[in-house]
Amino acid sequence: MDRHERILILHRLLKGARYPVPLARLMEELGCSRATVYRDVAFLRDALGAPLESGESEEATFRYASDEGERFELPGLWLSSEELAALLALNELLARSDPGVLAGALAPFRARMERLLSDHASGRALPVERIRVLSSGSRRLDQSVFRAVAGATLARKRLAFSYRARSTDAPTDRTVSPQRLAHYRDNWYLDAWDENREGLRSFAIDRISAPRTLAEPARNRAGEELDAHLAASYGIFSGAPKAWATIRFSPHAARWVADEHWHSQQQGQRLVDGRYELKLPYSNSRELLMDVLKYGPDAEIVAPVSLREEMKIMLRLALGTYAEDA
């Protein structure tokens, strides 16, 4: 452990301590000798200005002055090697999952973190190439559109744009009060109050064009309302759940599904024959059916009957595609 990390740990110990900390505990926590602890204490007090007090009763103790200790913080950015590595990993995740959208804004922070890590650790650059992020199904995103949508959302201004829904492919003009941005399955969505339709809607940002930030302030909807309407059902489709789906997976597929998160309200249990039963609410069946189809013969929709019949129709249509030519 180098001095940077020892000082960080020492500060956190003293900051969180309700009583003076004995020298023996500091030696144990820092993994160093008595002399090194005294040098670190002196550096923290004299070079960094910490309100540090020491006591000499039966054994040496250290504490922050009660009147100043709560206000004192280390100057600059002080993070452990593990914390810096975690931040760099997060930055790499953002850079590779959405190249160009967020990576540019975070580039200065990444350079600073890399310098900090090299300064107080081994001196070698962190091998971020060891982190791989493989996007699946991400759609092309116009950076200028994303910035305009994000800017209006954060500035709490209304937004006007042209929207071409995939379901109809017909362009419509929308004026909305942005509520929040959502990143779901490698793609970005805007949750908003549609001023013309007077209801909450979710818009795929890659289908938005010609966005314009308006002068009117956005209407704010309560977080509880947003969650109830936009997050209560399965997937990105909005609306209150209309039914609960029951799906049973084979013992083989259960090894994966039992550890997967499909919905915040999902209920799962292993059956006596080794299968796994999953129950979850949904409002629109399309996305749920596509997810179940991934498991092929290892998944069966048990209820409701209407959803089971929809799956049967999809399977018949798929089979018809592979029918031999007449």
GROMACS .gro file of C-alpha atoms in nm:
model
  326
    1MET     CA    1   0.000   0.000   0.000
    2ASP     CA    2   0.148   0.337  -0.102
    3ARG     CA    3   0.119   0.668   0.084
    4HIS     CA    4  -0.176   0.789  -0.124
    5GLU     CA    5  -0.393   0.498  -0.016
    6ARG     CA    6  -0.269   0.507   0.343
    7ILE     CA    7  -0.363   0.875   0.371
    8LEU     CA    8  -0.705   0.802   0.222
    9ILE     CA    9  -0.770   0.518   0.467
   10LEU     CA   10  -0.636   0.721   0.758
   11HIS     CA   11  -0.868   1.010   0.672
   12ARG     CA   12  -1.171   0.783   0.644
   13LEU     CA   13  -1.094   0.612   0.974
   14LEU     CA   14  -1.061   0.940   1.159
   15LYS     CA   15  -1.361   1.094   0.984
   16GLY     CA   16  -1.590   0.809   1.083
   17ALA     CA   17  -1.458   0.751   1.435
   18ARG     CA   18  -1.669   0.862   1.731
   19TYR     CA   19  -1.381   0.815   1.973
   20PRO     CA   20  -1.002   0.860   1.946
   21VAL     CA   21  -0.841   0.586   1.737
   22PRO     CA   22  -0.554   0.396   1.904
   23LEU     CA   23  -0.217   0.378   1.732
   24ALA     CA   24  -0.233  -0.003   1.730
   25ARG     CA   25  -0.550   0.000   1.521
   26LEU     CA   26  -0.401   0.246   1.273
   27MET     CA   27  -0.096   0.022   1.233
   28GLU     CA   28  -0.322  -0.275   1.168
   29GLU     CA   29  -0.554  -0.095   0.925
   30LEU     CA   30  -0.270   0.066   0.731
   31GLY     CA   31  -0.045  -0.239   0.743
   32CYS     CA   32   0.261  -0.037   0.836
   33SER     CA   33   0.503   0.036   1.121
   34ARG     CA   34   0.466   0.284   1.408
   35ALA     CA   35   0.711   0.522   1.245
   36THR     CA   36   0.518   0.518   0.914
   37VAL     CA   37   0.192   0.595   1.095
   38TYR     CA   38   0.352   0.896   1.264
   39ARG     CA   39   0.488   1.019   0.929
   40ASP     CA   40   0.146   0.983   0.767
   41VAL     CA   41  -0.023   1.160   1.058
   42ALA     CA   42   0.224   1.446   1.028
   43PHE     CA   43   0.167   1.471   0.651
   44LEU     CA   44  -0.212   1.470   0.696
   45ARG     CA   45  -0.191   1.741   0.962
   46ASP     CA   46   0.088   1.966   0.831
   47ALA     CA   47   0.068   1.931   0.452
   48LEU     CA   48  -0.307   1.879   0.407
   49GLY     CA   49  -0.432   2.090   0.697
   50ALA     CA   50  -0.631   1.822   0.877
   51PRO     CA   51  -0.762   1.927   1.224
   52LEU     CA   52  -0.586   1.631   1.379
   53GLU     CA   53  -0.539   1.592   1.755
   54SER     CA   54  -0.331   1.332   1.936
   55GLY     CA   55  -0.348   1.199   2.290
   56GLU     CA   56  -0.088   1.025   2.504
   57SER     CA   57  -0.251   0.838   2.790
   58GLU     CA   58  -0.175   0.465   2.820
   59GLU     CA   59  -0.127   0.451   2.443
   60ALA     CA   60  -0.115   0.705   2.161
   61THR     CA   61  -0.453   0.795   2.007
   62PHE     CA   62  -0.560   1.021   1.722
   63ARG     CA   63  -0.882   1.200   1.630
   64TYR     CA   64  -1.021   1.493   1.433
   65ALA     CA   65  -1.116   1.800   1.635
   66SER     CA   66  -1.489   1.775   1.698
   67ASP     CA   67  -1.565   2.129   1.581
   68GLU     CA   68  -1.369   2.110   1.254
   69GLY     CA   69  -1.355   1.740   1.170
   70GLU     CA   70  -1.702   1.725   1.016
   71ARG     CA   71  -1.621   2.005   0.772
   72PHE     CA   72  -1.272   1.889   0.672
   73GLU     CA   73  -1.223   1.697   0.347
   74LEU     CA   74  -0.909   1.600   0.162
   75PRO     CA   75  -0.825   1.850  -0.113
   76GLY     CA   76  -0.863   1.733  -0.472
   77LEU     CA   77  -0.978   1.388  -0.584
   78TRP     CA   78  -0.873   1.108  -0.348
   79LEU     CA   79  -0.973   0.759  -0.451
   80SER     CA   80  -0.825   0.416  -0.390
   81SER     CA   81  -0.681   0.208  -0.673
   82GLU     CA   82  -0.988  -0.014  -0.666
   83GLU     CA   83  -1.223   0.286  -0.686
   84LEU     CA   84  -1.029   0.438  -0.974
   85ALA     CA   85  -1.026   0.106  -1.156
   86ALA     CA   86  -1.403   0.078  -1.108
   87LEU     CA   87  -1.456   0.427  -1.250
   88LEU     CA   88  -1.238   0.349  -1.549
   89ALA     CA   89  -1.431   0.028  -1.608
   90LEU     CA   90  -1.757   0.226  -1.599
   91ASN     CA   91  -1.613   0.478  -1.844
   92GLU     CA   92  -1.509   0.197  -2.076
   93LEU     CA   93  -1.859   0.054  -2.057
   94LEU     CA   94  -2.010   0.388  -2.162
   95ALA     CA   95  -1.750   0.443  -2.433
   96ARG     CA   96  -1.803   0.105  -2.597
   97SER     CA   97  -2.178   0.072  -2.554
   98ASP     CA   98  -2.255   0.421  -2.689
   99PRO     CA   99  -1.945   0.544  -2.875
  100GLY     CA  100  -1.951   0.917  -2.932
  101VAL     CA  101  -2.264   0.995  -2.731
  102LEU     CA  102  -2.119   1.008  -2.380
  103ALA     CA  103  -1.754   0.913  -2.428
  104GLY     CA  104  -1.652   1.256  -2.554
  105ALA     CA  105  -1.793   1.435  -2.251
  106LEU     CA  106  -1.622   1.189  -2.017
  107ALA     CA  107  -1.283   1.192  -2.194
  108PRO     CA  108  -1.128   1.459  -1.964
  109PHE     CA  109  -1.233   1.264  -1.654
  110ARG     CA  110  -1.092   0.944  -1.797
  111ALA     CA  111  -0.753   1.107  -1.865
  112ARG     CA  112  -0.748   1.250  -1.513
  113MET     CA  113  -0.833   0.914  -1.356
  114GLU     CA  114  -0.562   0.739  -1.557
  115ARG     CA  115  -0.304   0.994  -1.441
  116LEU     CA  116  -0.413   0.959  -1.080
  117LEU     CA  117  -0.390   0.583  -1.093
  118SER     CA  118  -0.045   0.591  -1.251
  119ASP     CA  119   0.077   0.854  -1.004
  120HIS     CA  120   0.010   0.658  -0.688
  121ALA     CA  121   0.002   0.294  -0.792
  122SER     CA  122   0.243   0.096  -1.006
  123GLY     CA  123   0.306   0.373  -1.258
  124ARG     CA  124   0.177   0.157  -1.541
  125ALA     CA  125  -0.126   0.238  -1.750
  126LEU     CA  126  -0.442   0.052  -1.661
  127PRO     CA  127  -0.509  -0.218  -1.926
  128VAL     CA  128  -0.864  -0.108  -2.011
  129GLU     CA  129  -0.846  -0.321  -2.325
  130ARG     CA  130  -0.906  -0.613  -2.088
  131ILE     CA  131  -1.265  -0.490  -2.052
  132ARG     CA  132  -1.494  -0.592  -2.338
  133VAL     CA  133  -1.845  -0.458  -2.390
  134LEU     CA  134  -2.040  -0.635  -2.664
  135SER     CA  135  -2.354  -0.450  -2.765
  136SER     CA  136  -2.642  -0.648  -2.908
  137GLY     CA  137  -2.921  -0.489  -3.106
  138SER     CA  138  -2.808  -0.129  -3.056
  139ARG     CA  139  -2.945   0.111  -3.316
  140ARG     CA  140  -2.770   0.403  -3.482
  141LEU     CA  141  -2.816   0.722  -3.282
  142ASP     CA  142  -2.780   1.078  -3.409
  143GLN     CA  143  -2.557   1.257  -3.158
  144SER     CA  144  -2.710   1.599  -3.223
  145VAL     CA  145  -3.060   1.461  -3.161
  146PHE     CA  146  -2.946   1.294  -2.839
  147ARG     CA  147  -2.785   1.616  -2.713
  148ALA     CA  148  -3.098   1.818  -2.793
  149VAL     CA  149  -3.327   1.568  -2.617
  150ALA     CA  150  -3.097   1.538  -2.315
  151GLY     CA  151  -3.055   1.917  -2.298
  152ALA     CA  152  -3.430   1.981  -2.294
  153THR     CA  153  -3.480   1.708  -2.033
  154LEU     CA  154  -3.220   1.854  -1.798
  155ALA     CA  155  -3.322   2.217  -1.864
  156ARG     CA  156  -3.688   2.121  -1.796
  157LYS     CA  157  -3.809   2.274  -2.124
  158ARG     CA  158  -4.073   2.146  -2.365
  159LEU     CA  159  -3.951   1.976  -2.679
  160ALA     CA  160  -4.099   1.964  -3.031
  161PHE     CA  161  -3.991   1.704  -3.285
  162SER     CA  162  -4.099   1.481  -3.570
  163TYR     CA  163  -4.148   1.117  -3.474
  164ARG     CA  164  -4.175   0.812  -3.697
  165ALA     CA  165  -4.299   0.517  -3.493
  166ARG     CA  166  -4.180   0.176  -3.612
  167SER     CA  167  -4.528   0.031  -3.577
  168THR     CA  168  -4.673   0.257  -3.848
  169ASP     CA  169  -4.363   0.425  -4.003
  170ALA     CA  170  -4.580   0.735  -4.043
  171PRO     CA  171  -4.430   1.071  -3.936
  172THR     CA  172  -4.613   1.273  -3.671
  173ASP     CA  173  -4.534   1.607  -3.507
  174ARG     CA  174  -4.505   1.589  -3.130
  175THR     CA  175  -4.477   1.849  -2.853
  176VAL     CA  176  -4.381   1.695  -2.522
  177SER     CA  177  -4.269   1.771  -2.170
  178PRO     CA  178  -3.959   1.552  -2.124
  179GLN     CA  179  -3.960   1.357  -1.799
  180ARG     CA  180  -3.651   1.134  -1.812
  181LEU     CA  181  -3.412   0.943  -2.038
  182ALA     CA  182  -3.405   0.564  -2.022
  183HIS     CA  183  -3.132   0.333  -2.151
  184TYR     CA  184  -3.286  -0.005  -2.221
  185ARG     CA  185  -3.127  -0.298  -2.403
  186ASP     CA  186  -2.850  -0.088  -2.561
  187ASN     CA  187  -3.089   0.181  -2.685
  188TRP     CA  188  -3.209   0.520  -2.557
  189TYR     CA  189  -3.569   0.624  -2.497
  190LEU     CA  190  -3.739   0.945  -2.389
  191ASP     CA  191  -4.020   0.919  -2.136
  192ALA     CA  192  -4.239   1.225  -2.180
  193TRP     CA  193  -4.580   1.380  -2.131
  194ASP     CA  194  -4.736   1.418  -2.475
  195GLU     CA  195  -4.900   1.763  -2.473
  196ASN     CA  196  -5.132   1.688  -2.767
  197ARG     CA  197  -5.245   1.344  -2.653
  198GLU     CA  198  -5.240   1.439  -2.284
  199GLY     CA  199  -5.071   1.121  -2.169
  200LEU     CA  200  -4.737   0.964  -2.089
  201ARG     CA  201  -4.548   0.813  -2.380
  202SER     CA  202  -4.208   0.655  -2.448
  203PHE     CA  203  -4.021   0.759  -2.763
  204ALA     CA  204  -3.724   0.579  -2.920
  205ILE     CA  205  -3.466   0.856  -2.960
  206ASP     CA  206  -3.331   0.702  -3.280
  207ARG     CA  207  -3.678   0.766  -3.435
  208ILE     CA  208  -3.680   1.136  -3.338
  209SER     CA  209  -3.580   1.399  -3.594
  210ALA     CA  210  -3.560   1.779  -3.606
  211PRO     CA  211  -3.587   1.834  -3.228
  212ARG     CA  212  -3.646   2.191  -3.109
  213THR     CA  213  -3.628   2.311  -2.750
  214LEU     CA  214  -3.918   2.545  -2.675
  215ALA     CA  215  -3.935   2.837  -2.434
  216GLU     CA  216  -4.225   2.692  -2.235
  217PRO     CA  217  -4.128   2.505  -1.918
  218ALA     CA  218  -4.189   2.132  -1.912
  219ARG     CA  219  -4.471   1.996  -1.702
  220ASN     CA  220  -4.337   1.780  -1.423
  221ARG     CA  221  -4.512   1.452  -1.350
  222ALA     CA  222  -4.468   1.276  -1.017
  223GLY     CA  223  -4.212   0.998  -1.004
  224GLU     CA  224  -4.478   0.760  -0.873
  225GLU     CA  225  -4.693   0.829  -1.180
  226LEU     CA  226  -4.401   0.770  -1.415
  227ASP     CA  227  -4.315   0.441  -1.249
  228ALA     CA  228  -4.674   0.324  -1.242
  229HIS     CA  229  -4.732   0.400  -1.611
  230LEU     CA  230  -4.392   0.337  -1.768
  231ALA     CA  231  -4.219   0.084  -1.545
  232ALA     CA  232  -4.499  -0.132  -1.410
  233SER     CA  233  -4.517  -0.365  -1.707
  234TYR     CA  234  -4.269  -0.583  -1.885
  235GLY     CA  235  -4.017  -0.410  -2.113
  236ILE     CA  236  -4.020  -0.066  -2.271
  237PHE     CA  237  -4.390  -0.071  -2.364
  238SER     CA  238  -4.583   0.172  -2.145
  239GLY     CA  239  -4.916   0.135  -1.977
  240ALA     CA  240  -5.058  -0.034  -1.673
  241PRO     CA  241  -5.019  -0.415  -1.680
  242LYS     CA  242  -5.319  -0.591  -1.828
  243ALA     CA  243  -5.228  -0.943  -1.719
  244TRP     CA  244  -4.967  -1.167  -1.559
  245ALA     CA  245  -4.779  -1.415  -1.773
  246THR     CA  246  -4.676  -1.758  -1.645
  247ILE     CA  247  -4.386  -1.919  -1.830
  248ARG     CA  248  -4.225  -2.254  -1.759
  249PHE     CA  249  -3.869  -2.334  -1.862
  250SER     CA  250  -3.703  -2.672  -1.902
  251PRO     CA  251  -3.449  -2.787  -1.640
  252HIS     CA  252  -3.173  -2.700  -1.888
  253ALA     CA  253  -3.295  -2.342  -1.947
  254ALA     CA  254  -3.366  -2.300  -1.575
  255ARG     CA  255  -2.990  -2.278  -1.512
  256TRP     CA  256  -2.995  -1.939  -1.686
  257VAL     CA  257  -3.348  -1.807  -1.631
  258ALA     CA  258  -3.343  -1.857  -1.253
  259ASP     CA  259  -3.064  -1.598  -1.229
  260GLU     CA  260  -3.205  -1.351  -1.483
  261HIS     CA  261  -3.388  -1.028  -1.402
  262TRP     CA  262  -3.690  -0.987  -1.629
  263HIS     CA  263  -3.904  -0.752  -1.421
  264SER     CA  264  -3.897  -0.577  -1.082
  265GLN     CA  265  -4.212  -0.763  -0.973
  266GLN     CA  266  -4.128  -1.103  -1.116
  267GLN     CA  267  -4.196  -1.418  -0.915
  268GLY     CA  268  -4.004  -1.738  -0.976
  269GLN     CA  269  -3.988  -2.085  -0.832
  270ARG     CA  270  -3.828  -2.418  -0.914
  271LEU     CA  271  -4.074  -2.700  -0.972
  272VAL     CA  272  -4.031  -3.052  -0.837
  273ASP     CA  273  -3.942  -3.186  -1.183
  274GLY     CA  274  -3.653  -2.939  -1.220
  275ARG     CA  275  -3.835  -2.688  -1.439
  276TYR     CA  276  -3.849  -2.318  -1.351
  277GLU     CA  277  -4.174  -2.120  -1.341
  278LEU     CA  278  -4.161  -1.745  -1.395
  279LYS     CA  279  -4.452  -1.504  -1.342
  280LEU     CA  280  -4.445  -1.137  -1.441
  281PRO     CA  281  -4.684  -0.857  -1.543
  282TYR     CA  282  -4.703  -0.720  -1.897
  283SER     CA  283  -4.904  -0.462  -2.089
  284ASN     CA  284  -4.795  -0.535  -2.445
  285SER     CA  285  -4.725  -0.892  -2.549
  286ARG     CA  286  -4.487  -0.832  -2.841
  287GLU     CA  287  -4.162  -0.793  -2.650
  288LEU     CA  288  -4.245  -1.067  -2.403
  289LEU     CA  289  -4.323  -1.313  -2.683
  290MET     CA  290  -3.993  -1.235  -2.855
  291ASP     CA  291  -3.800  -1.299  -2.534
  292VAL     CA  292  -3.975  -1.631  -2.478
  293LEU     CA  293  -3.908  -1.733  -2.839
  294LYS     CA  294  -3.534  -1.710  -2.772
  295TYR     CA  295  -3.561  -2.026  -2.564
  296GLY     CA  296  -3.740  -2.224  -2.836
  297PRO     CA  297  -3.865  -2.562  -2.710
  298ASP     CA  298  -3.718  -2.492  -2.363
  299ALA     CA  299  -3.996  -2.242  -2.283
  300GLU     CA  300  -4.374  -2.275  -2.264
  301ILE     CA  301  -4.631  -2.003  -2.196
  302VAL     CA  302  -4.886  -2.150  -1.957
  303ALA     CA  303  -5.109  -1.850  -1.890
  304PRO     CA  304  -5.301  -1.649  -1.976
  305VAL     CA  305  -5.473  -1.841  -2.253
  306SER     CA  306  -5.476  -1.537  -2.482
  307LEU     CA  307  -5.098  -1.504  -2.460
  308ARG     CA  308  -5.052  -1.876  -2.516
  309GLU     CA  309  -5.269  -1.853  -2.830
  310GLU     CA  310  -5.065  -1.557  -2.958
  311MET     CA  311  -4.752  -1.768  -2.924
  312LYS     CA  312  -4.914  -2.054  -3.113
  313ILE     CA  313  -5.002  -1.820  -3.400
  314MET     CA  314  -4.645  -1.683  -3.413
  315LEU     CA  315  -4.502  -2.034  -3.421
  316ARG     CA  316  -4.740  -2.142  -3.699
  317LEU     CA  317  -4.647  -1.838  -3.906
  318ALA     CA  318  -4.276  -1.904  -3.849
  319LEU     CA  319  -4.320  -2.267  -3.951
  320GLY     CA  320  -4.506  -2.158  -4.262
  321THR     CA  321  -4.208  -1.949  -4.366
  322TYR     CA  322  -4.001  -2.268  -4.383
  323ALA     CA  323  -4.263  -2.473  -4.569
  324GLU     CA  324  -4.138  -2.634  -4.888
  325ASP     CA  325  -4.216  -2.451  -5.209
  326ALA     CA  326  -4.506  -2.594  -5.403
   0.00000   0.00000   0.00000
